[in-house]
Amino acid sequence: MLKQQYASTHTQVEQQEVSRVLRNTYGLLAITLGFSALVAYMAMQANAAYPNIFVVLIGFYGLFFLTVKLRNSAWGLLSTFALTGFMGYTLGPILNMYLGTANGGELIASALSMTALVFFGLSAFVLITRKDMSFLSGFITAGFFVLLGAMVASFFFQISGLQLAISAGFVLFSSVCILYQTSAIIHGGERNYIMATIGLYVSIYNLFISLLQLMGIMGGDD
């Protein structure tokens, strides 16, 4: 009898913890996406130039690892906004580039709509079915190195269709990451809502950029 009560209490505590992490994660994600969009709009209005690739890499990974280090303190929230704001700044020049094309506005709206559809669809699937997606970790690791190799190759070789393949690969990779990250929250693999937010934000950012590139290439505007 005592064991049953303990098990029931433990389950209730776990469910409450999952609910807390989900609530905090989606709340912070919504705020950071809005903040990122605001910074992107300001960068567009200022006609800011896209930063040097080394600045982008140093800025992203520097702020990312800073957030990891500060994830258990209030300073982690500040570094989260710094990271998402920086990513929003890099998005501004990209959007301006597409807006300079004939159907750029339609491409951006379509990519944004598809990003929202994919994110909410995949998240709802995991939350409703409660499936454990931890088996995807191997695919994510392999996919990361494959995409990294493909991007390096694109810098040195002009291979027809490679950019299209990379964009399509990132769409798949980001989608799998959303499944994995959402599952990690509800199955106890992730209990820090700041890290959960950053993981989902990066996946959404990459998904949107990749869909935008994919549509641009297929539309002949790249």
CSV table of C-alpha atoms in Angstrom, one decimal:
chain,number,residue,atom,x,y,z
A,1,MET,CA,0.0,0.0,0.0
A,2,LEU,CA,2.8,2.4,0.9
A,3,LYS,CA,4.6,1.5,-2.3
A,4,GLN,CA,1.6,2.3,-4.3
A,5,GLN,CA,1.1,5.7,-2.6
A,6,TYR,CA,4.8,6.5,-3.1
A,7,ALA,CA,4.6,5.6,-6.8
A,8,SER,CA,1.4,7.7,-7.2
A,9,THR,CA,3.0,10.6,-5.4
A,10,HIS,CA,6.2,10.3,-7.5
A,11,THR,CA,4.2,10.2,-10.7
A,12,GLN,CA,2.3,13.3,-9.7
A,13,VAL,CA,5.5,15.2,-8.9
A,14,GLU,CA,7.0,14.1,-12.3
A,15,GLN,CA,3.9,15.4,-14.1
A,16,GLN,CA,4.0,18.7,-12.2
A,17,GLU,CA,7.7,19.1,-13.1
A,18,VAL,CA,7.0,18.3,-16.8
A,19,SER,CA,4.1,20.8,-16.8
A,20,ARG,CA,6.3,23.5,-15.2
A,21,VAL,CA,9.2,23.0,-17.7
A,22,LEU,CA,6.8,23.0,-20.6
A,23,ARG,CA,5.0,26.1,-19.4
A,24,ASN,CA,8.2,28.0,-18.8
A,25,THR,CA,9.8,26.8,-22.0
A,26,TYR,CA,7.0,27.8,-24.3
A,27,GLY,CA,6.5,31.1,-22.5
A,28,LEU,CA,10.1,32.0,-22.8
A,29,LEU,CA,10.2,30.8,-26.4
A,30,ALA,CA,7.3,33.0,-27.4
A,31,ILE,CA,8.9,36.0,-25.8
A,32,THR,CA,12.4,35.4,-27.3
A,33,LEU,CA,10.8,34.8,-30.8
A,34,GLY,CA,9.0,38.1,-30.5
A,35,PHE,CA,12.2,39.9,-29.3
A,36,SER,CA,14.1,38.3,-32.1
A,37,ALA,CA,11.5,39.4,-34.7
A,38,LEU,CA,11.7,43.0,-33.3
A,39,VAL,CA,15.5,43.1,-33.6
A,40,ALA,CA,15.2,41.6,-37.1
A,41,TYR,CA,12.8,44.4,-38.0
A,42,MET,CA,15.1,47.1,-36.6
A,43,ALA,CA,18.0,45.6,-38.6
A,44,MET,CA,15.9,45.7,-41.7
A,45,GLN,CA,14.9,49.3,-41.2
A,46,ALA,CA,18.5,50.2,-40.6
A,47,ASN,CA,19.5,48.3,-43.7
A,48,ALA,CA,22.2,46.6,-41.7
A,49,ALA,CA,24.7,44.5,-43.6
A,50,TYR,CA,25.1,40.8,-42.8
A,51,PRO,CA,28.0,40.2,-40.4
A,52,ASN,CA,31.2,38.5,-41.4
A,53,ILE,CA,30.8,34.7,-41.2
A,54,PHE,CA,33.5,34.6,-38.4
A,55,VAL,CA,31.5,37.2,-36.4
A,56,VAL,CA,28.4,35.1,-36.8
A,57,LEU,CA,30.1,32.0,-35.6
A,58,ILE,CA,31.9,33.6,-32.7
A,59,GLY,CA,28.8,35.5,-31.7
A,60,PHE,CA,26.5,32.5,-31.8
A,61,TYR,CA,28.8,30.0,-30.2
A,62,GLY,CA,30.1,32.5,-27.7
A,63,LEU,CA,26.6,33.4,-26.5
A,64,PHE,CA,25.4,29.8,-26.7
A,65,PHE,CA,28.2,28.5,-24.4
A,66,LEU,CA,27.7,31.5,-22.1
A,67,THR,CA,24.0,30.6,-21.8
A,68,VAL,CA,24.9,27.0,-21.0
A,69,LYS,CA,27.3,28.2,-18.3
A,70,LEU,CA,24.6,30.6,-16.8
A,71,ARG,CA,21.6,28.3,-17.4
A,72,ASN,CA,20.9,27.8,-13.7
A,73,SER,CA,20.9,31.5,-12.7
A,74,ALA,CA,19.0,34.6,-13.6
A,75,TRP,CA,21.9,35.7,-15.8
A,76,GLY,CA,21.0,32.8,-18.1
A,77,LEU,CA,17.8,34.7,-19.1
A,78,LEU,CA,19.9,37.7,-20.0
A,79,SER,CA,22.3,35.7,-22.1
A,80,THR,CA,19.3,33.9,-23.7
A,81,PHE,CA,17.9,37.3,-24.9
A,82,ALA,CA,21.4,38.3,-26.0
A,83,LEU,CA,21.7,35.1,-28.1
A,84,THR,CA,18.2,35.3,-29.7
A,85,GLY,CA,18.6,39.1,-30.3
A,86,PHE,CA,21.9,38.4,-32.1
A,87,MET,CA,20.2,35.8,-34.2
A,88,GLY,CA,17.4,38.2,-35.0
A,89,TYR,CA,20.0,40.8,-36.1
A,90,THR,CA,21.5,38.3,-38.5
A,91,LEU,CA,18.0,37.5,-39.9
A,92,GLY,CA,17.3,41.2,-40.8
A,93,PRO,CA,19.8,41.4,-43.8
A,94,ILE,CA,18.6,38.0,-45.1
A,95,LEU,CA,15.0,39.1,-45.1
A,96,ASN,CA,16.0,42.4,-46.9
A,97,MET,CA,17.8,40.4,-49.5
A,98,TYR,CA,14.6,38.3,-50.3
A,99,LEU,CA,12.4,41.4,-50.1
A,100,GLY,CA,14.5,42.8,-53.0
A,101,THR,CA,13.3,40.0,-55.3
A,102,ALA,CA,10.1,40.0,-57.3
A,103,ASN,CA,8.2,37.6,-55.0
A,104,GLY,CA,10.3,38.0,-51.9
A,105,GLY,CA,7.3,38.9,-49.7
A,106,GLU,CA,5.4,35.8,-50.7
A,107,LEU,CA,8.5,33.6,-50.1
A,108,ILE,CA,8.9,35.0,-46.6
A,109,ALA,CA,5.2,34.6,-45.7
A,110,SER,CA,5.2,31.0,-47.1
A,111,ALA,CA,8.3,30.0,-45.2
A,112,LEU,CA,7.0,31.6,-42.0
A,113,SER,CA,3.7,29.8,-42.4
A,114,MET,CA,5.3,26.4,-43.1
A,115,THR,CA,7.7,26.9,-40.1
A,116,ALA,CA,4.8,27.5,-37.8
A,117,LEU,CA,2.9,24.6,-39.2
A,118,VAL,CA,5.8,22.2,-38.9
A,119,PHE,CA,6.7,23.3,-35.4
A,120,PHE,CA,3.1,23.1,-34.0
A,121,GLY,CA,2.4,19.9,-35.8
A,122,LEU,CA,5.5,18.1,-34.6
A,123,SER,CA,5.2,19.5,-31.0
A,124,ALA,CA,1.5,18.4,-30.9
A,125,PHE,CA,2.4,15.0,-32.1
A,126,VAL,CA,4.9,14.4,-29.3
A,127,LEU,CA,2.7,16.0,-26.6
A,128,ILE,CA,-0.4,14.0,-27.6
A,129,THR,CA,1.2,10.6,-28.2
A,130,ARG,CA,3.9,11.0,-25.5
A,131,LYS,CA,6.3,9.0,-27.7
A,132,ASP,CA,9.9,8.7,-26.5
A,133,MET,CA,12.1,10.1,-29.3
A,134,SER,CA,15.4,9.5,-27.6
A,135,PHE,CA,16.3,7.0,-30.3
A,136,LEU,CA,16.8,10.0,-32.7
A,137,SER,CA,19.9,11.1,-30.9
A,138,GLY,CA,22.1,9.0,-33.2
A,139,PHE,CA,20.5,10.4,-36.3
A,140,ILE,CA,20.9,14.0,-35.0
A,141,THR,CA,24.7,13.4,-34.3
A,142,ALA,CA,25.2,11.8,-37.8
A,143,GLY,CA,23.1,14.5,-39.5
A,144,PHE,CA,25.1,17.3,-37.9
A,145,PHE,CA,28.4,16.0,-39.2
A,146,VAL,CA,26.9,15.3,-42.7
A,147,LEU,CA,25.5,18.8,-43.0
A,148,LEU,CA,28.7,20.3,-41.6
A,149,GLY,CA,30.7,18.4,-44.3
A,150,ALA,CA,28.3,19.4,-47.0
A,151,MET,CA,28.6,23.1,-46.0
A,152,VAL,CA,32.4,23.0,-46.0
A,153,ALA,CA,32.3,21.3,-49.5
A,154,SER,CA,30.0,24.1,-50.7
A,155,PHE,CA,32.6,26.7,-49.9
A,156,PHE,CA,35.3,25.0,-52.0
A,157,PHE,CA,33.3,23.3,-54.8
A,158,GLN,CA,30.6,24.5,-57.1
A,159,ILE,CA,28.5,21.3,-57.1
A,160,SER,CA,25.1,21.6,-58.9
A,161,GLY,CA,22.2,21.0,-56.6
A,162,LEU,CA,24.4,21.0,-53.4
A,163,GLN,CA,22.8,24.1,-51.9
A,164,LEU,CA,19.4,22.6,-52.5
A,165,ALA,CA,20.4,19.4,-50.8
A,166,ILE,CA,21.8,21.3,-47.8
A,167,SER,CA,18.6,23.3,-47.4
A,168,ALA,CA,16.5,20.2,-47.6
A,169,GLY,CA,18.8,18.4,-45.2
A,170,PHE,CA,18.5,21.2,-42.7
A,171,VAL,CA,14.7,21.1,-42.9
A,172,LEU,CA,14.7,17.4,-42.1
A,173,PHE,CA,17.4,17.9,-39.4
A,174,SER,CA,15.5,20.8,-37.7
A,175,SER,CA,12.3,18.8,-37.7
A,176,VAL,CA,13.9,15.8,-36.1
A,177,CYS,CA,15.5,18.1,-33.5
A,178,ILE,CA,12.1,19.5,-32.6
A,179,LEU,CA,10.7,16.0,-32.1
A,180,TYR,CA,13.7,15.0,-30.0
A,181,GLN,CA,13.8,18.2,-27.9
A,182,THR,CA,10.1,18.2,-27.1
A,183,SER,CA,10.3,14.5,-26.2
A,184,ALA,CA,13.2,15.2,-23.9
A,185,ILE,CA,11.1,17.7,-21.9
A,186,ILE,CA,8.2,15.4,-21.3
A,187,HIS,CA,10.3,12.3,-20.6
A,188,GLY,CA,12.7,13.9,-18.1
A,189,GLY,CA,15.7,14.3,-20.4
A,190,GLU,CA,15.6,18.1,-20.1
A,191,ARG,CA,14.6,19.9,-16.9
A,192,ASN,CA,16.2,23.3,-17.6
A,193,TYR,CA,13.7,25.5,-19.4
A,194,ILE,CA,16.4,27.9,-20.6
A,195,MET,CA,18.3,25.1,-22.4
A,196,ALA,CA,15.0,23.7,-23.7
A,197,THR,CA,14.1,27.2,-25.1
A,198,ILE,CA,17.4,27.7,-26.8
A,199,GLY,CA,17.3,24.3,-28.4
A,200,LEU,CA,13.8,24.9,-29.8
A,201,TYR,CA,14.6,28.4,-30.8
A,202,VAL,CA,17.7,27.3,-32.9
A,203,SER,CA,15.7,24.6,-34.5
A,204,ILE,CA,12.9,27.0,-35.5
A,205,TYR,CA,15.5,29.6,-36.8
A,206,ASN,CA,17.2,26.9,-38.9
A,207,LEU,CA,13.9,25.6,-40.1
A,208,PHE,CA,12.7,29.0,-41.3
A,209,ILE,CA,16.0,29.9,-43.0
A,210,SER,CA,16.2,26.6,-44.7
A,211,LEU,CA,12.6,26.7,-46.0
A,212,LEU,CA,13.2,30.2,-47.2
A,213,GLN,CA,16.4,29.2,-49.1
A,214,LEU,CA,14.6,26.1,-50.4
A,215,MET,CA,11.7,28.1,-51.8
A,216,GLY,CA,14.0,30.7,-53.2
A,217,ILE,CA,16.1,28.1,-55.0
A,218,MET,CA,13.1,26.3,-56.4
A,219,GLY,CA,11.5,29.6,-57.3
A,220,GLY,CA,14.6,30.6,-59.3
A,221,ASP,CA,15.3,33.7,-57.2
A,222,ASP,CA,18.5,32.5,-55.5
